Coordinates of C-alpha atoms in Angstrom, one line a residue:
M1 CA 0.0 -0.1 0.1
A2 CA 3.0 2.3 -0.2
N3 CA 2.6 5.3 -2.3
P4 CA 5.1 8.2 -3.3
H5 CA 2.4 10.7 -3.0
L6 CA 1.6 10.0 0.7
S7 CA 2.7 12.5 3.2
G8 CA 5.1 11.5 6.0
G9 CA 2.3 11.0 8.5
Q10 CA 0.5 8.6 6.1
K11 CA 3.4 6.5 5.3
L12 CA 4.1 6.0 9.0
A13 CA 0.3 5.3 9.3
V14 CA 0.7 2.5 6.5
H15 CA 3.3 0.8 8.8
Y16 CA 0.9 0.8 11.7
F17 CA -2.0 -0.5 9.4
T18 CA 0.1 -3.2 8.3
V19 CA 1.1 -4.6 11.7
A20 CA -2.5 -4.2 12.9
M21 CA -3.6 -6.5 10.2
V22 CA -0.7 -9.0 11.1
L23 CA -1.8 -8.9 14.9
F24 CA -5.5 -9.3 13.7
M25 CA -4.7 -12.5 12.0
A26 CA -2.7 -13.6 14.9
Q27 CA -5.7 -12.8 17.2
L28 CA -8.0 -15.0 14.8
L29 CA -5.4 -17.8 15.0
F30 CA -4.9 -18.0 18.6
G31 CA -8.8 -17.4 19.2
L32 CA -9.1 -20.5 17.1
L33 CA -6.6 -22.6 19.0
A34 CA -8.4 -21.4 22.2
G35 CA -11.6 -22.6 21.1
L36 CA -10.5 -26.0 20.0
Q37 CA -9.1 -26.4 23.5
F38 CA -12.6 -26.1 24.9
L39 CA -13.7 -29.0 22.8
F40 CA -10.5 -31.1 23.0
P41 CA -9.0 -30.3 26.3
S42 CA -5.8 -32.4 25.6
F43 CA -5.3 -30.7 22.3
L44 CA -1.7 -29.0 22.3
Y45 CA -1.3 -29.7 26.1
E46 CA 2.1 -28.8 27.5
I47 CA 3.0 -27.6 24.3
L48 CA 0.7 -24.6 23.7
D49 CA -1.4 -24.4 26.8
F50 CA -5.0 -23.0 26.8
N51 CA -3.8 -19.9 29.2
V52 CA -1.3 -18.8 26.6
N53 CA -3.6 -19.3 23.5
R54 CA -6.3 -17.1 25.5
M55 CA -3.6 -14.4 26.5
V56 CA -2.0 -14.0 23.0
H57 CA -5.6 -13.9 21.7
I58 CA -6.8 -11.1 24.1
N59 CA -3.4 -9.2 24.1
A60 CA -3.2 -9.3 20.0
M61 CA -6.5 -7.9 20.2
V62 CA -5.9 -5.1 22.3
V63 CA -2.6 -4.1 20.5
W64 CA -3.8 -4.6 17.0
M65 CA -6.7 -2.0 17.9
L66 CA -4.2 0.4 19.5
Y67 CA -2.1 0.3 16.3
G68 CA -5.2 1.0 14.2
F69 CA -6.1 4.1 16.4
I70 CA -2.5 5.4 16.2
G71 CA -2.1 4.9 12.5
S72 CA -5.4 6.5 11.8
V73 CA -4.5 9.7 13.7
Y74 CA -1.1 9.9 11.9
W75 CA -3.0 9.6 8.7
F76 CA -5.3 12.6 9.3
L77 CA -3.2 14.6 11.7
E78 CA -1.4 16.8 8.6
D79 CA -4.8 17.2 7.0
E80 CA -6.6 18.3 9.9
S81 CA -3.5 20.6 11.4
G82 CA -2.6 22.0 8.0
V83 CA 1.1 21.6 8.6
E84 CA 3.7 18.7 8.5
I85 CA 3.9 16.5 11.6
V86 CA 6.4 17.8 14.4
G87 CA 9.0 15.3 15.5
L88 CA 7.9 12.7 13.0
K89 CA 11.4 10.8 13.3
W90 CA 10.4 10.3 16.9
G91 CA 7.1 8.8 15.9
Q92 CA 9.0 6.7 13.5
L93 CA 11.3 5.4 16.2
A94 CA 8.5 4.7 18.6
F95 CA 6.7 2.7 15.9
W96 CA 9.9 0.4 15.6
V97 CA 10.4 0.3 19.5
L98 CA 6.8 -0.7 20.0
T99 CA 6.8 -3.2 17.2
G100 CA 10.1 -4.8 18.5
A101 CA 8.6 -4.9 22.2
V102 CA 5.4 -6.6 21.0
T103 CA 7.3 -9.3 19.1
L104 CA 9.6 -10.0 22.0
V105 CA 6.5 -10.2 24.5
V106 CA 4.8 -12.6 22.4
L107 CA 7.8 -15.0 21.9
V108 CA 8.3 -14.8 25.7
Y109 CA 4.7 -15.7 26.0
L110 CA 5.0 -18.7 23.7
F111 CA 8.3 -20.0 25.0
I112 CA 8.2 -19.5 28.7
Q113 CA 4.5 -20.6 29.6
F114 CA 5.1 -21.3 33.3
G115 CA 7.4 -21.1 36.3
A116 CA 7.6 -19.3 39.6
G117 CA 6.3 -15.7 39.9
N118 CA 8.6 -13.3 41.4
D119 CA 10.0 -10.0 41.0
T120 CA 12.3 -10.8 38.2
S121 CA 9.3 -12.6 36.2
L122 CA 7.1 -9.5 36.9
W123 CA 9.8 -7.3 35.3
L124 CA 10.7 -9.7 32.3
I125 CA 8.1 -12.4 31.7
N126 CA 4.5 -11.8 32.7
E127 CA 3.0 -9.3 35.2
G128 CA 0.4 -11.6 36.2
R129 CA -2.6 -9.2 35.7
E130 CA -5.4 -10.8 33.5
Y131 CA -5.6 -9.0 29.9
I132 CA -2.6 -6.8 30.8
E133 CA -0.1 -9.4 31.2
A134 CA 2.6 -7.8 29.6
P135 CA 6.0 -7.5 31.7
R136 CA 6.9 -4.4 33.5
W137 CA 9.6 -3.4 30.9
A138 CA 7.0 -3.4 28.0
D139 CA 4.5 -1.4 30.0
I140 CA 7.1 1.3 30.6
G141 CA 7.6 1.1 27.0
I142 CA 4.0 1.3 25.9
V143 CA 3.9 4.7 28.0
V144 CA 6.8 6.0 26.4
V145 CA 5.4 5.1 23.0
V146 CA 1.9 6.9 23.8
L147 CA 3.7 9.9 25.3
T148 CA 5.8 10.3 22.0
F149 CA 2.5 10.0 20.2
F150 CA 1.1 12.7 22.4
Y151 CA 3.9 14.9 21.6
N152 CA 3.8 14.4 17.9
V153 CA 0.0 15.4 17.8
A154 CA 0.0 18.3 20.5
A155 CA 3.1 19.9 18.7
T156 CA 1.6 19.5 15.4
F157 CA -1.7 21.0 16.4
A158 CA 0.1 23.9 18.4
K159 CA 2.1 24.9 15.0
G160 CA -1.0 24.6 12.9
Q161 CA -4.6 24.8 13.0
W162 CA -6.7 24.0 16.1
S163 CA -10.1 22.5 15.8
G164 CA -12.8 21.0 18.2
I165 CA -11.2 17.4 17.0
A166 CA -7.7 18.6 17.9
G167 CA -8.7 19.7 21.4
V168 CA -10.5 16.4 22.3
L169 CA -7.8 14.5 20.9
V170 CA -5.0 16.0 22.7
L171 CA -6.8 15.9 26.1
D172 CA -7.7 12.3 25.6
L173 CA -3.9 11.2 24.8
V174 CA -3.1 12.7 28.1
A175 CA -5.7 10.2 29.7
L176 CA -4.5 7.4 27.3
A177 CA -1.0 7.5 29.0
G178 CA -2.0 8.5 32.3
L179 CA -4.6 6.0 33.1
Y180 CA -2.2 3.0 31.9
L181 CA 0.1 4.0 34.8
A182 CA -2.8 2.6 37.1
G183 CA -2.1 -0.8 36.3
M184 CA 1.8 -0.5 36.9
F185 CA 2.2 -0.5 40.5
Y186 CA 1.8 -3.4 43.2
V187 CA -0.4 -3.3 46.4
T188 CA -0.9 -6.2 48.7
N189 CA -4.5 -5.7 49.3
I190 CA -6.4 -7.7 46.5
S191 CA -9.3 -5.3 46.5
V192 CA -7.2 -2.2 46.1
D193 CA -5.3 -4.0 43.5
Q194 CA -8.3 -5.1 41.6
Y195 CA -9.6 -1.5 42.0
W196 CA -6.7 0.1 39.8
W197 CA -6.6 -2.9 37.7
W198 CA -10.2 -2.1 36.5
W199 CA -9.3 1.4 35.8
V200 CA -6.9 0.3 33.2
I201 CA -9.3 -2.5 31.8
H202 CA -12.3 -0.2 31.6
L203 CA -11.1 3.4 31.7
W204 CA -8.1 3.0 29.6
V205 CA -9.4 0.3 27.1
E206 CA -12.9 1.5 27.0
A207 CA -13.5 5.2 28.0
T208 CA -10.3 6.7 26.5
W209 CA -10.5 4.5 23.5
E210 CA -14.2 5.4 23.0
V211 CA -13.1 9.1 22.8
L212 CA -10.5 8.2 20.4
V213 CA -12.8 6.4 18.0
G214 CA -14.9 9.5 18.2
C215 CA -12.3 11.6 17.0
I216 CA -11.4 8.9 14.2
M217 CA -15.1 8.7 13.5
A218 CA -15.6 12.5 13.3
W219 CA -12.9 12.9 10.7
S220 CA -13.8 9.8 8.9
L221 CA -17.4 11.0 8.2
M222 CA -16.1 14.5 7.2
K223 CA -14.1 12.9 4.4
L224 CA -16.3 10.2 3.5
L225 CA -19.6 11.8 3.4
G226 CA -19.0 15.7 3.5
V227 CA -20.7 15.9 6.9
R228 CA -20.6 19.3 8.4
R229 CA -18.0 19.9 11.2
Q230 CA -20.3 21.3 13.6
I231 CA -22.4 18.1 13.7
V232 CA -19.7 15.6 14.3
Q233 CA -17.8 18.0 16.8
T234 CA -21.3 18.6 18.6
W235 CA -21.6 14.9 19.3
L236 CA -17.8 14.6 20.1
Y237 CA -18.3 17.0 23.1
I238 CA -21.3 15.1 24.1
E239 CA -19.2 11.8 24.0
V240 CA -16.4 13.7 26.2
A241 CA -19.3 14.7 28.6
L242 CA -20.7 11.5 29.0
M243 CA -17.3 9.8 29.5
F244 CA -17.0 12.0 32.6
G245 CA -20.3 11.8 33.7
S246 CA -21.0 8.2 33.1
G247 CA -17.8 6.4 32.1
I248 CA -16.1 6.6 35.4
L249 CA -19.5 5.9 37.3
G250 CA -20.2 3.1 35.0
L251 CA -17.0 1.3 35.9
G252 CA -18.7 0.7 39.3
H253 CA -20.6 -2.4 37.9
H254 CA -17.3 -4.4 38.7
Y255 CA -16.5 -2.9 42.2
F256 CA -19.2 -4.9 44.0
W257 CA -17.2 -8.2 43.0
I258 CA -13.9 -6.9 44.7
G259 CA -15.2 -6.0 48.0
T260 CA -16.8 -2.7 47.8
P261 CA -20.4 -1.6 49.0
E262 CA -23.2 -2.9 47.2
Y263 CA -24.5 0.5 46.1
W264 CA -21.9 0.4 43.2
F265 CA -23.8 -2.6 41.7
S266 CA -26.8 -0.2 40.6
I267 CA -24.7 3.1 40.1
G268 CA -22.5 0.9 37.7
G269 CA -25.3 -0.9 36.0
F270 CA -27.1 2.2 34.9
F271 CA -24.2 4.6 33.8
S272 CA -22.2 2.0 31.9
A273 CA -25.2 1.5 29.4
L274 CA -25.0 5.3 28.4
E275 CA -21.5 5.2 27.1
P276 CA -22.1 4.3 23.3
I277 CA -24.9 6.7 22.8
P278 CA -22.9 9.7 21.4
L279 CA -21.3 7.5 18.7
V280 CA -24.4 5.9 17.4
A281 CA -25.9 9.4 17.4
M282 CA -23.0 10.9 15.3
V283 CA -23.5 8.2 12.7
V284 CA -27.2 8.5 12.6
H285 CA -27.2 12.3 12.5
S286 CA -24.3 12.2 9.7
V287 CA -26.1 9.7 7.7
Y288 CA -29.1 11.9 7.8
D289 CA -27.2 15.1 7.0
S290 CA -25.6 13.4 4.0
G291 CA -29.0 12.1 2.8
V292 CA -30.2 15.7 2.8
H293 CA -27.2 16.8 0.7
R294 CA -27.8 13.9 -2.0
F295 CA -25.5 11.2 -0.1
K296 CA -22.6 11.3 -2.2
N297 CA -19.9 8.6 -1.4
S298 CA -17.2 7.1 -3.5
N299 CA -16.0 4.5 -0.9
H300 CA -18.5 1.9 -0.2
P301 CA -16.5 -0.5 1.6
A302 CA -15.5 2.3 4.2
L303 CA -19.2 3.4 4.4
A304 CA -20.3 -0.2 5.1
W305 CA -17.7 -0.7 7.8
I306 CA -19.0 2.7 9.5
I307 CA -22.5 1.5 9.5
A308 CA -21.2 -1.9 10.7
H309 CA -19.7 0.2 13.5
T310 CA -22.9 1.8 14.6
F311 CA -24.9 -1.3 14.9
G312 CA -22.0 -3.2 16.4
N313 CA -21.4 -0.5 19.0
F314 CA -25.0 -0.2 19.8
L315 CA -25.6 -3.8 20.2
G316 CA -22.3 -5.0 21.6
A317 CA -21.7 -2.3 24.0
G318 CA -25.1 -0.9 24.4
V319 CA -27.5 -3.8 24.6
W320 CA -25.5 -6.8 25.3
G321 CA -23.5 -4.4 27.9
F322 CA -26.7 -3.2 29.5
M323 CA -28.4 -6.4 29.9
H324 CA -25.0 -8.2 31.2
T325 CA -24.5 -5.4 33.7
L326 CA -28.0 -4.9 35.2
P327 CA -27.5 -5.8 38.8
Q328 CA -30.3 -8.3 38.9
I329 CA -28.7 -10.2 36.0
N330 CA -24.9 -9.7 36.8
L331 CA -25.4 -11.3 40.1
Y332 CA -25.8 -14.7 38.1
T333 CA -23.8 -13.9 34.9
H334 CA -20.6 -12.4 36.1
G335 CA -17.6 -14.5 35.0
T336 CA -19.6 -16.8 32.8
Q337 CA -19.6 -17.1 29.2
W338 CA -22.0 -14.2 29.1
S339 CA -18.9 -11.9 29.7
A340 CA -17.3 -13.4 26.7
S341 CA -20.2 -12.9 24.6
H342 CA -20.5 -9.4 25.5
G343 CA -16.7 -8.9 24.9
H344 CA -16.5 -10.3 21.4
L345 CA -19.3 -8.4 20.1
A346 CA -18.5 -5.0 21.9
F347 CA -14.9 -5.1 20.8
F348 CA -15.5 -5.8 17.3
G349 CA -18.4 -3.7 17.0
A350 CA -17.0 -0.8 18.9
Y351 CA -13.2 -0.8 17.6
A352 CA -12.5 -3.2 15.1
T353 CA -15.3 -2.1 12.7
I354 CA -13.9 1.6 12.8
N355 CA -10.3 0.5 12.3
I356 CA -11.4 -1.7 9.2
A357 CA -13.2 1.4 7.9
F358 CA -10.2 3.6 8.0
F359 CA -8.2 0.9 6.4
Y360 CA -10.4 1.3 3.5
L361 CA -10.1 5.1 3.5
A362 CA -6.4 4.9 3.7
A363 CA -6.3 2.2 0.9
Q364 CA -8.2 4.4 -1.5
Q365 CA -5.9 7.3 -1.2
A366 CA -2.6 5.0 -1.3
R367 CA -4.0 3.7 -4.6
G368 CA -4.1 7.2 -5.9
N369 CA -7.5 8.2 -4.8
V370 CA -9.2 6.2 -7.2
W371 CA -13.0 5.2 -7.5
M372 CA -14.0 2.5 -4.8
G373 CA -17.8 2.7 -5.2
G374 CA -20.2 0.7 -7.0
D375 CA -19.2 -1.9 -9.8
L376 CA -15.6 -1.8 -8.4
A377 CA -13.6 -4.5 -9.9
N378 CA -13.5 -7.7 -7.6
G379 CA -15.9 -5.9 -5.4
W380 CA -17.3 -9.3 -4.2
R381 CA -14.1 -9.6 -1.9
W382 CA -15.0 -6.9 0.3
K383 CA -18.6 -7.6 0.4
A384 CA -18.0 -11.3 1.3
A385 CA -15.2 -10.4 4.0
A386 CA -17.7 -8.0 5.5
I387 CA -20.5 -10.7 5.5
L388 CA -18.3 -13.4 7.0
L389 CA -16.7 -11.2 9.7
N390 CA -19.9 -9.7 10.8
L391 CA -22.2 -13.0 10.8
G392 CA -19.3 -14.9 12.3
V393 CA -18.7 -12.5 15.3
L394 CA -22.5 -12.4 15.7
G395 CA -22.8 -16.1 15.5
M396 CA -20.0 -16.6 18.2
T397 CA -21.6 -13.9 20.2
V398 CA -25.0 -16.0 20.4
A399 CA -23.4 -19.1 21.0
L400 CA -21.4 -17.8 23.9
L401 CA -24.5 -16.1 25.3
I402 CA -26.5 -19.7 25.1
A403 CA -23.3 -21.1 27.0
G404 CA -23.8 -18.2 29.5
Y405 CA -27.3 -18.9 30.1
E406 CA -26.5 -22.5 30.9
Q407 CA -23.9 -21.4 33.2
S408 CA -26.0 -19.1 35.0
F409 CA -28.8 -21.3 35.4
I410 CA -26.9 -24.5 36.4
E411 CA -23.8 -23.1 38.0
R412 CA -25.3 -20.1 39.9
A413 CA -29.0 -20.4 40.4
I414 CA -29.1 -24.3 40.7
E415 CA -25.9 -25.4 42.2
G416 CA -25.3 -22.1 44.2
S417 CA -21.7 -21.2 42.8
T418 CA -20.2 -24.3 44.1
W419 CA -17.3 -26.2 42.5
A420 CA -19.7 -28.9 41.8
G421 CA -21.8 -26.5 40.0
Y422 CA -19.0 -25.1 38.0
F423 CA -18.1 -28.5 36.7
A424 CA -21.8 -29.6 36.0
A425 CA -22.2 -26.5 34.1
Q426 CA -18.8 -26.9 32.0
N427 CA -19.8 -30.5 31.1
H428 CA -23.4 -30.1 30.3
P429 CA -24.4 -30.9 26.7
W430 CA -26.0 -27.4 26.2
F431 CA -22.5 -25.8 27.0
M432 CA -20.6 -28.1 24.7
Q433 CA -23.1 -27.7 22.0
A434 CA -22.7 -23.9 22.2
M435 CA -18.8 -24.3 22.2
V436 CA -19.1 -26.3 19.0
W437 CA -21.3 -23.5 17.3
R438 CA -18.7 -20.9 18.7
M439 CA -16.1 -22.7 16.8
V440 CA -18.0 -23.0 13.7
F441 CA -18.6 -19.3 13.6
G442 CA -15.1 -18.5 14.6
L443 CA -13.9 -20.4 11.5
M444 CA -16.4 -18.1 9.4
T445 CA -14.7 -15.1 11.2
A446 CA -11.1 -16.3 10.5
A447 CA -12.1 -16.9 6.7
G448 CA -13.5 -13.3 6.7
G449 CA -10.5 -11.9 8.2
G450 CA -8.2 -13.8 5.5
L451 CA -10.6 -12.4 2.7
L452 CA -10.3 -8.9 4.3
F453 CA -6.6 -9.1 4.4
W454 CA -6.3 -10.2 0.6
D455 CA -8.9 -7.5 -0.4
L456 CA -6.9 -4.7 1.3
L457 CA -3.6 -5.5 -0.3
E458 CA -5.4 -5.7 -3.7
I459 CA -8.3 -3.2 -3.9
G460 CA -8.3 -0.4 -6.2
K461 CA -5.3 -1.9 -8.3
G462 CA -5.9 -1.1 -11.9
E463 CA -8.8 1.2 -11.3
Q464 CA -8.6 4.4 -13.4
R465 CA -11.6 6.3 -12.4
P466 CA -11.0 9.1 -9.9
A467 CA -12.7 9.3 -6.8
A468 CA -15.7 11.6 -6.4
V469 CA -14.9 14.9 -4.7
I470 CA -16.9 15.1 -1.5
A471 CA -16.9 18.7 -0.3
N472 CA -17.5 19.5 3.3
E473 CA -21.0 21.1 3.7
T474 CA -21.1 24.6 5.5
E475 CA -24.7 25.4 5.2

């Protein structure tokens, strides 16, 4: 996807997008291996254990999405600011440092799968916290990379033009670096440790990411549909307000389980349901606005993925999140496959879809800003990839939801959260059937991912028609 006409920031973005897609493929591969081990527990036993496959699967997901977000910002930074990126060489160095660190951490995960936990292993092998297992040196590296990214963005906007998107983005990057620090110190009290752990898992991975996605979405809609800036910026401001007004309180739906007062149950369950509203509203308002102005668009794949983002974010983060965190339900579902059901649809719907949409926007310009609308050559590829990926993830979500229902009923309601109930639920035919279907739809998702990778490498090649000029509406 390299192109001599790309700006310096866009060339760096291409590097981020490439690694993001490689890590996306790794996420799918290790997810399939972990899924197989639910059906065949002895599969790869003591060669590539379930805990390692699960760890690489989840961490690859977090890292590839972060790569996509950083690449997307670098892509539009010069266009939004009107000047060249300040400190671009530092940004390029940070990319190679991050990529080298990710590679080394994954190799350590794969080759050092078990052993004693001590201060040395915490610094060099695995920090031991679920979902953020990276060793301490890698944690420090992530913060340094994000701070470098913050400098590139803030200094570039300071030199060039400021906008509403710029202001929100710069403030969000402060939180992106700062909140990650919450998971880097050690406390002996498990409740306090889990409290700060959730600040990383929920406020770093969800709240700051939601605002980052809002900035990327706002710029994408202006570029793709010529949406008026005041529309997307208004919803972006509402997104920030809701992050402070509901995101921090919404985190409380986890607190009850780590030993805090019961009132957090209800506070967290209510406010966590409000988080996805502004992004959904931004897209709906933008599509309406574009319809009023003849709905011109010359990148159908990107538009399709933005629409998928709207539905995925609403269903995964909104509907699935609300019914899962509602206190009366969460009492029975917490820690079951219901959590995995919500996680699969929420992360794919809220984050993966917008990254993929931006990959297609970038591919269009990298090909020379060619036409990528109707009757595009080999257009079946992006359509088939979108269908397979969305149906695959939705199928896995429903399968995991059925497994979660079964666990909640047998393990929690009938057996009273005993070990006997846990094993009875895990071996129940309904649970095993759900895991089989999860595997079937996982294979569908992997097929869609492979087709997506192929399409991004090939789409637009040989196309001679120029893209339609989509002017930003000012009325």
